[in-house]
Coordinates of C-alpha atoms in Angstrom, one line a residue:
M217 CA 59.8 23.5 -42.6
S218 CA 62.3 25.7 -44.5
A219 CA 63.5 28.9 -43.2
L220 CA 63.6 32.5 -44.5
P221 CA 66.3 35.0 -43.7
R222 CA 65.8 36.5 -40.2
P223 CA 65.2 40.2 -40.5
T224 CA 67.6 42.2 -38.4
A225 CA 66.1 45.7 -38.9
E226 CA 64.2 47.6 -36.3
G227 CA 60.7 49.1 -36.3
A228 CA 58.8 49.6 -39.5
S229 CA 61.9 48.5 -41.5
A230 CA 61.7 45.1 -39.8
E231 CA 58.1 44.7 -40.8
A232 CA 59.0 45.6 -44.4
A233 CA 62.0 43.3 -44.3
S234 CA 59.8 40.4 -43.3
A235 CA 57.4 41.1 -46.1
E236 CA 60.3 41.4 -48.5
A237 CA 61.8 38.1 -47.4
I238 CA 58.4 36.3 -47.8
A239 CA 57.8 37.8 -51.2
A240 CA 61.3 37.1 -52.4
D241 CA 60.9 33.4 -51.3
A242 CA 57.6 33.1 -53.2
V243 CA 59.0 34.7 -56.4
A244 CA 62.0 32.4 -56.3
R245 CA 59.8 29.3 -55.9
A246 CA 57.2 30.3 -58.4
A247 CA 57.0 28.4 -61.8
T248 CA 56.1 30.1 -65.1
D249 CA 53.6 27.5 -66.2
R250 CA 51.1 27.8 -63.3
P251 CA 50.2 30.2 -60.5
F252 CA 52.0 30.0 -57.2
L253 CA 49.6 29.9 -54.2
L254 CA 50.9 31.5 -50.9
G255 CA 48.8 31.2 -47.8
I256 CA 49.0 33.7 -45.0
T257 CA 47.0 32.5 -42.0
G258 CA 46.7 32.9 -38.3
P259 CA 44.2 33.7 -35.6
D260 CA 41.9 36.8 -35.5
T261 CA 43.8 40.1 -35.1
S262 CA 47.2 38.4 -36.0
G263 CA 47.8 40.8 -38.9
K264 CA 47.1 38.6 -41.9
S265 CA 45.6 41.3 -44.2
R266 CA 48.3 43.8 -43.3
L267 CA 51.1 41.3 -44.1
A268 CA 49.3 40.1 -47.3
E269 CA 49.1 43.6 -48.6
A270 CA 52.8 44.2 -47.8
V271 CA 53.9 41.0 -49.5
R272 CA 51.7 41.8 -52.5
A273 CA 53.4 45.2 -52.9
E274 CA 56.8 43.5 -52.7
V275 CA 55.8 40.9 -55.3
V276 CA 54.6 43.6 -57.7
R277 CA 57.8 45.6 -57.1
A278 CA 59.7 42.5 -58.1
G279 CA 57.9 42.5 -61.5
R280 CA 55.4 39.7 -60.9
R281 CA 51.6 39.9 -61.1
C282 CA 49.9 39.3 -57.8
T283 CA 46.3 38.7 -56.7
V284 CA 45.0 38.6 -53.1
V285 CA 42.2 36.3 -52.2
H286 CA 40.5 37.0 -48.9
V287 CA 39.0 34.1 -47.0
D288 CA 36.6 36.5 -45.3
D289 CA 34.9 37.0 -48.6
F290 CA 33.8 33.4 -48.4
H291 CA 31.8 33.7 -45.1
N292 CA 28.6 31.8 -44.9
P293 CA 25.3 33.8 -44.4
R294 CA 24.2 34.5 -40.9
S295 CA 21.6 31.6 -40.9
V296 CA 24.4 29.1 -41.4
R297 CA 27.1 30.8 -39.2
Y298 CA 24.8 31.0 -36.2
D299 CA 23.7 27.4 -35.9
S300 CA 21.7 27.3 -32.6
S301 CA 22.5 23.6 -32.2
L302 CA 26.2 24.3 -31.8
S303 CA 28.2 26.3 -29.3
E304 CA 29.6 29.6 -30.5
R305 CA 33.1 28.0 -30.6
D306 CA 32.0 25.0 -32.7
A307 CA 29.9 27.2 -35.1
Y308 CA 32.9 29.4 -35.6
L309 CA 35.0 26.4 -36.4
T310 CA 32.7 24.6 -38.7
R311 CA 30.1 27.1 -40.1
S312 CA 31.9 30.5 -40.4
I313 CA 33.7 29.9 -43.8
D314 CA 32.2 28.3 -46.9
T315 CA 35.4 26.3 -47.6
R316 CA 33.8 24.1 -50.2
R317 CA 33.0 27.2 -52.3
L318 CA 36.5 28.6 -51.8
V319 CA 38.0 25.4 -53.1
A320 CA 35.5 24.8 -55.9
E321 CA 35.5 28.3 -57.3
V322 CA 39.0 29.5 -56.7
L323 CA 41.6 27.0 -55.4
A324 CA 40.8 23.9 -57.4
P325 CA 40.5 25.8 -60.7
L326 CA 43.9 27.4 -60.1
R327 CA 45.4 24.1 -59.4
Q328 CA 43.7 22.2 -62.3
A329 CA 43.6 24.8 -65.1
G330 CA 46.6 26.9 -64.1
S331 CA 44.6 30.1 -64.5
L332 CA 41.4 31.8 -63.4
E333 CA 39.1 34.4 -65.0
T334 CA 35.8 34.8 -63.2
R335 CA 33.6 37.2 -61.4
L336 CA 32.2 36.1 -58.0
R337 CA 29.6 37.5 -55.7
H338 CA 30.5 37.6 -52.0
L339 CA 28.6 38.1 -48.8
D340 CA 28.4 41.6 -47.3
L341 CA 28.5 40.8 -43.6
A342 CA 26.8 44.0 -42.6
T343 CA 23.7 43.4 -44.8
D344 CA 23.9 39.6 -45.0
T345 CA 23.4 39.8 -48.7
Y346 CA 25.6 38.6 -51.6
S347 CA 26.1 42.1 -52.9
I348 CA 29.9 42.4 -53.1
E349 CA 31.3 41.5 -56.6
R350 CA 35.0 40.8 -57.2
E351 CA 36.8 39.9 -60.4
Y352 CA 39.6 37.3 -60.4
R353 CA 42.1 37.2 -63.3
V354 CA 45.1 34.9 -62.7
R355 CA 47.5 33.7 -65.3
P356 CA 50.3 31.1 -65.3
G357 CA 53.3 32.5 -63.4
D358 CA 51.2 34.8 -61.2
I359 CA 51.5 34.7 -57.4
V360 CA 48.2 34.4 -55.6
I361 CA 48.1 35.3 -51.9
V362 CA 45.3 33.6 -50.0
E363 CA 44.9 35.3 -46.6
G364 CA 42.6 34.3 -43.8
I365 CA 41.7 31.9 -41.0
F366 CA 41.9 28.1 -40.9
L367 CA 44.2 27.6 -43.9
L368 CA 46.1 24.9 -42.0
R369 CA 43.1 22.6 -42.6
D370 CA 43.9 19.7 -44.9
E371 CA 41.2 20.5 -47.4
L372 CA 42.7 24.0 -47.9
R373 CA 46.4 23.4 -47.2
A374 CA 46.5 20.8 -50.0
H375 CA 45.9 23.6 -52.6
L376 CA 48.7 25.9 -51.3
D377 CA 52.3 25.8 -52.3
R378 CA 53.5 27.6 -49.1
V379 CA 51.9 28.7 -45.9
V380 CA 53.0 31.4 -43.5
H381 CA 51.4 31.2 -40.1
L382 CA 51.2 34.3 -37.9
H383 CA 51.4 33.7 -34.2
V384 CA 49.9 35.9 -31.5
D385 CA 49.1 34.7 -28.0
P386 CA 45.6 34.9 -26.6
Q387 CA 46.2 38.0 -24.4
E388 CA 47.5 39.9 -27.4
M389 CA 44.4 38.9 -29.3
L390 CA 42.3 40.3 -26.5
D391 CA 44.2 43.6 -26.5
R392 CA 44.0 44.0 -30.2
G393 CA 40.3 43.0 -30.3
F394 CA 39.5 45.6 -27.7
R395 CA 41.2 48.3 -29.6
R396 CA 40.0 47.3 -33.1
D397 CA 36.5 45.9 -32.6
V398 CA 34.9 47.5 -29.5
P399 CA 34.6 51.0 -31.1
E400 CA 32.5 49.5 -34.0
Q401 CA 30.9 46.4 -32.5
G402 CA 30.5 47.4 -28.8
P403 CA 31.7 45.7 -25.6
D404 CA 29.9 42.4 -26.3
V405 CA 32.5 41.6 -28.9
M406 CA 35.0 40.9 -26.1
R407 CA 32.7 38.1 -24.8
K408 CA 33.0 36.6 -28.3
Y409 CA 36.7 36.7 -28.0
H410 CA 36.6 34.8 -24.7
E411 CA 33.9 32.3 -25.7
K412 CA 34.2 32.0 -29.5
Y413 CA 37.3 33.2 -31.3
I414 CA 40.1 32.3 -28.8
P415 CA 38.7 28.8 -27.9
G416 CA 38.0 28.1 -31.6
Q417 CA 41.5 29.1 -32.7
Q418 CA 43.1 27.1 -29.9
E419 CA 41.2 24.0 -31.0
H420 CA 42.1 24.6 -34.6
L421 CA 45.8 24.9 -33.7
R422 CA 45.7 21.8 -31.5
A423 CA 44.3 19.9 -34.5
H424 CA 46.6 21.5 -37.0
P425 CA 49.9 22.5 -35.2
P426 CA 51.6 25.2 -37.2
R427 CA 55.0 23.6 -36.7
E428 CA 53.7 20.6 -38.7
H429 CA 51.4 22.3 -41.2
A430 CA 53.1 25.7 -42.0
D431 CA 56.2 26.3 -43.9
V432 CA 57.1 29.6 -42.1
I433 CA 56.0 30.8 -38.7
V434 CA 56.2 34.5 -37.8
D435 CA 55.6 35.7 -34.3
N436 CA 53.6 38.9 -34.8
T437 CA 53.1 39.8 -31.2
L438 CA 54.9 43.1 -31.9
W439 CA 53.4 44.8 -35.0
E440 CA 56.5 46.7 -35.6
R441 CA 58.9 43.8 -35.2
P442 CA 57.7 40.5 -36.7
L443 CA 60.0 37.6 -35.8
L444 CA 60.6 34.4 -37.7
V445 CA 60.2 31.5 -35.3
P446 CA 62.9 28.9 -35.8
H447 CA 61.4 25.5 -36.6
A448 CA 62.5 22.8 -34.3
P449 CA 59.6 20.9 -32.7
H450 CA 61.9 19.5 -29.9
P451 CA 65.1 20.8 -28.3
R452 CA 66.9 17.7 -29.7
A453 CA 66.7 19.4 -33.1
V454 CA 68.1 22.7 -31.8
L455 CA 70.9 20.9 -30.0
A456 CA 71.7 18.8 -33.1
R457 CA 72.1 21.7 -35.5
S458 CA 73.4 24.5 -33.2
D459 CA 76.4 24.7 -30.9
I460 CA 74.4 25.3 -27.7
R461 CA 76.6 25.9 -24.7
W462 CA 74.4 27.7 -22.3
I463 CA 70.8 27.4 -21.1
V464 CA 69.0 30.2 -19.3
F465 CA 65.8 29.2 -17.3
D466 CA 62.8 31.0 -16.2
L467 CA 61.9 30.4 -12.5
W468 CA 58.2 30.4 -11.7
E469 CA 56.2 27.5 -13.1
T470 CA 59.2 26.5 -15.3
L471 CA 61.2 25.2 -12.4
V472 CA 59.2 26.1 -9.2
D473 CA 55.4 25.6 -9.2
L474 CA 53.3 28.6 -8.4
P475 CA 49.7 27.4 -8.3
R476 CA 46.9 29.9 -8.0
S477 CA 46.0 28.5 -4.6
T478 CA 49.6 29.2 -3.4
K479 CA 49.5 32.8 -4.7
D480 CA 46.1 33.4 -3.1
H481 CA 47.2 31.9 0.2
A482 CA 50.4 33.9 0.3
F483 CA 48.6 37.1 -0.6
A484 CA 45.9 36.5 2.1
A485 CA 48.6 35.9 4.7
L486 CA 50.3 39.2 3.8
C487 CA 47.0 41.0 4.0
E488 CA 46.1 39.5 7.3
S489 CA 49.5 40.7 8.8
L490 CA 48.9 44.1 7.4
G491 CA 45.3 44.2 8.7
E492 CA 43.9 44.7 5.1
D493 CA 41.0 43.1 3.2
P494 CA 42.5 41.1 0.3
R495 CA 39.6 42.1 -1.9
L496 CA 40.5 45.7 -1.6
L497 CA 44.2 45.4 -1.7
R498 CA 44.4 43.1 -4.7
T499 CA 43.9 45.8 -7.4
P500 CA 46.6 48.2 -6.2
W501 CA 48.9 45.3 -5.6
Q502 CA 48.5 44.0 -9.1
A503 CA 48.7 47.5 -10.6
T504 CA 52.1 48.2 -8.9
R505 CA 53.7 44.9 -9.9
F506 CA 56.6 46.6 -11.8
A507 CA 57.6 48.6 -8.7
R508 CA 57.4 45.5 -6.6
E509 CA 59.5 43.4 -8.9
T510 CA 62.2 45.9 -9.9
G511 CA 63.4 47.0 -6.4
D512 CA 63.6 46.2 -2.8
V513 CA 60.3 44.7 -1.6
S514 CA 60.5 46.3 1.8
S515 CA 60.8 49.7 0.2
Y516 CA 57.9 48.8 -2.1
L517 CA 55.6 48.2 0.9
D518 CA 56.6 51.7 2.2
E519 CA 55.7 53.2 -1.1
L520 CA 52.4 51.2 -1.3
A521 CA 51.4 52.4 2.2
S522 CA 52.1 56.0 1.2
L523 CA 50.1 55.5 -2.1
L524 CA 47.1 54.1 -0.1
D525 CA 47.5 56.5 2.8
R526 CA 48.1 53.6 5.2
S527 CA 50.3 53.6 8.3
W528 CA 51.5 50.0 8.5
S529 CA 54.1 49.7 11.3
S530 CA 57.5 48.3 10.5
T531 CA 56.7 45.2 12.5
R532 CA 53.5 44.6 10.5
R533 CA 55.4 45.0 7.2
R534 CA 58.1 42.7 8.4
E535 CA 55.6 40.1 9.5
A536 CA 53.6 40.4 6.3
L537 CA 56.7 39.8 4.1
A538 CA 57.8 36.9 6.3
A539 CA 54.3 35.2 6.1
R540 CA 54.3 35.6 2.3
R541 CA 57.9 34.4 2.0
A542 CA 57.2 31.3 4.1
I543 CA 54.4 30.1 1.9
H544 CA 56.2 30.7 -1.4
G545 CA 59.4 29.2 0.2
R546 CA 57.6 25.9 0.7
E547 CA 57.2 25.6 -3.1
F548 CA 61.0 26.0 -3.4
E549 CA 61.6 23.3 -0.8
L550 CA 59.3 20.9 -2.6
A551 CA 60.8 21.5 -6.0
A552 CA 64.5 21.8 -5.0
P553 CA 65.6 18.1 -5.0
R554 CA 64.1 17.4 -8.4
I555 CA 65.4 20.6 -9.9
V556 CA 68.9 20.2 -8.5
R557 CA 69.0 16.6 -9.8
Q558 CA 68.0 17.5 -13.4
L559 CA 70.0 20.7 -13.6
G560 CA 73.0 18.7 -12.4
R561 CA 72.6 16.3 -15.3
I562 CA 72.5 19.2 -17.7
R563 CA 75.5 20.9 -16.1
D564 CA 77.5 17.7 -16.1
S565 CA 77.0 17.6 -19.9
G566 CA 79.0 20.8 -20.1
M567 CA 76.3 23.4 -20.2
G568 CA 76.5 26.7 -18.4
L569 CA 73.3 27.5 -16.6
G570 CA 71.6 30.8 -15.9
L571 CA 68.4 31.9 -14.3
V572 CA 66.3 35.0 -15.2
S573 CA 63.1 35.8 -13.3
N574 CA 60.5 38.5 -12.8
C575 CA 60.3 38.5 -9.0
S576 CA 60.5 40.5 -5.8
S577 CA 63.8 40.9 -4.0
D578 CA 62.9 38.2 -1.3
V579 CA 63.1 35.5 -3.9
R580 CA 66.9 35.7 -3.6
D581 CA 66.5 34.5 0.0
M582 CA 64.3 31.7 -1.1
L583 CA 66.8 30.6 -3.7
D584 CA 69.6 30.6 -1.2
A585 CA 67.6 28.8 1.5
S586 CA 66.5 26.0 -0.8
G587 CA 70.0 25.5 -2.2
L588 CA 68.9 26.4 -5.7
T589 CA 71.3 29.3 -6.1
S590 CA 74.3 27.0 -6.4
A591 CA 72.7 25.1 -9.2
F592 CA 73.2 28.0 -11.5
D593 CA 76.3 29.8 -12.8
A594 CA 74.5 33.1 -13.0
V595 CA 71.3 34.5 -11.6
A596 CA 69.5 37.7 -12.9
L597 CA 66.5 38.7 -10.9
S598 CA 64.4 41.7 -12.0
A599 CA 64.4 43.1 -8.5
E600 CA 68.2 43.4 -8.8
T601 CA 68.6 44.3 -12.4
G602 CA 65.7 46.7 -12.6
V603 CA 64.5 45.2 -15.8
M604 CA 61.6 42.7 -16.3
K605 CA 60.9 40.2 -19.1
P606 CA 60.0 40.4 -21.9
D607 CA 62.4 43.4 -22.2
P608 CA 65.4 41.9 -24.1
R609 CA 67.7 43.6 -21.6
A610 CA 66.6 41.2 -18.9
F611 CA 67.8 38.2 -21.0
R612 CA 71.0 40.1 -22.0
A613 CA 71.8 40.7 -18.3
A614 CA 71.6 36.9 -17.7
M615 CA 73.8 36.2 -20.7
A616 CA 76.3 38.8 -19.7
A617 CA 76.6 37.3 -16.3
L618 CA 77.2 33.9 -18.0
H619 CA 79.5 35.3 -20.6
A620 CA 77.1 33.6 -23.1
E621 CA 76.6 34.2 -26.8
P622 CA 72.9 34.6 -27.8
D623 CA 73.0 32.2 -30.7
A624 CA 74.6 29.5 -28.5
T625 CA 72.0 29.9 -25.7
L626 CA 68.6 28.3 -25.1
F627 CA 66.0 30.1 -23.1
V628 CA 63.5 27.7 -21.4
G629 CA 60.3 29.1 -19.9
D630 CA 56.6 28.5 -19.6
G631 CA 55.8 31.5 -21.8
S632 CA 54.3 33.9 -19.2
D633 CA 55.0 37.6 -19.6
A634 CA 55.6 37.1 -23.4
E635 CA 59.1 35.9 -22.3
L636 CA 59.6 33.6 -25.4
V637 CA 59.2 36.6 -27.7
G638 CA 61.6 38.6 -25.6
A639 CA 64.2 35.8 -25.7
L640 CA 63.8 35.6 -29.5
V641 CA 64.4 39.4 -29.8
A642 CA 67.5 39.0 -27.6
G643 CA 68.8 36.4 -30.2
M644 CA 68.3 33.3 -28.1
H645 CA 66.7 30.0 -29.0
P646 CA 63.4 30.0 -27.1
V647 CA 61.9 26.7 -25.8
R648 CA 58.5 26.5 -24.1
I649 CA 58.2 24.0 -21.3
E650 CA 54.6 22.7 -21.5
V651 CA 53.5 22.9 -17.9
H652 CA 50.2 24.6 -18.6
S653 CA 48.0 25.5 -21.5
R654 CA 47.5 29.2 -20.9
V655 CA 50.1 30.1 -23.5
T656 CA 50.5 28.8 -27.0
W657 CA 53.9 28.7 -28.8
P658 CA 54.4 27.5 -32.3
G659 CA 58.2 27.0 -31.9
T660 CA 60.3 24.6 -30.0
V661 CA 58.6 22.9 -27.0
T662 CA 59.6 20.3 -24.3
A663 CA 57.3 18.3 -22.1
S664 CA 59.3 18.8 -18.8
L665 CA 62.6 19.6 -17.3
E666 CA 63.4 15.8 -17.3
D667 CA 62.6 15.7 -21.0
L668 CA 65.0 18.6 -21.7
A669 CA 67.7 17.0 -19.5
D670 CA 67.4 13.8 -21.4
A671 CA 67.8 15.7 -24.7
V672 CA 70.9 17.5 -23.5
V673 CA 72.5 14.3 -22.2
A674 CA 71.8 12.5 -25.4
S675 CA 73.2 15.3 -27.5
T676 CA 76.5 15.4 -25.7
A677 CA 76.8 11.6 -25.8
A678 CA 76.3 11.4 -29.5

């Protein structure tokens, strides 16, 4: 995968800079004797149409003719799309787009003849009739942008000169789907996101990993700040080409397991000590997470009691926090020997080590009691810095404590709280540790802490 310049601008100018870079790359690569086909793909709500239009405008501004082909125009009729013999996910994957028609009537002619002049009828999804007519006029030297889902499939990818993949994680898809589609399609569309679109896209990306099938990957989680994701499938590649001297780790699930059963057990113990029903306390507890994890947890309980008009005694509050801490602390005790051993291998290779975590203030006690604090050169906890990931300031606080330079620093995390995007914004090299499948990441990944340690040791021995 080749790289594009990394936009450094902020806000809308960053979005324009990304489109300008992609357009300039296409113009530079385009020949004069045939069209250049640029694919822009990604999951639903990832911003494909928006980026395609921005790139088209930049190509035209550069003096080249440009045509946009929308994959959505090649939807199958309703009778094909909604095949009752298939699950919604599988029908979405295999029946939604008439890829054979797209290839036969547009992509193959462009490849074989080097031009295209035709008028096609497309499906109107609202009426389920072929009542939309589009004219296609493409000459040698033109740039054709093909935008839509599933372009990483072999039968489509083979016809494209370059492919840009837009990444957004499932939660962002849900948020955008709610804002975009519920007003027009009603609340049932969110069921489709859960049962159809997201599972279908995850299966598509498992079968066609962007890091292997796309030329450029853009994290488009932030509309106003698209980010080019550096292509390095494994940390070995980053370590080989960059002067990495520091590694900053996430805590929960990256290093210390936090199973749902443990979280539920700890919360139930806290509620029992407070004399509260967990079912009733959970919603306000979750809604006030920022307050809990950016200050002293004892003070937080005081504020929560005031908010809920409760009169928990100081003894009850102290016992509640102790019960919760004891359960979470056992996960630290179980993980500590393995973590210390692997972090020791990394540190012995000459790396400075940091920790950045979204957590309550009592995590400091758990780190100290388990002996994990001494495994790091610097620790930045949100309860002490007042800043939570993915805010880039959280990562910068950890790097400042390490005296680390962003472009020489890896961030390793499981991807929760959009932390990989935050690390990228902060200028670090993000690496996802694949400890669960709740988060997708098209950039660098490592299977485990041991796998990362092996890569670091090997890179320093080379």
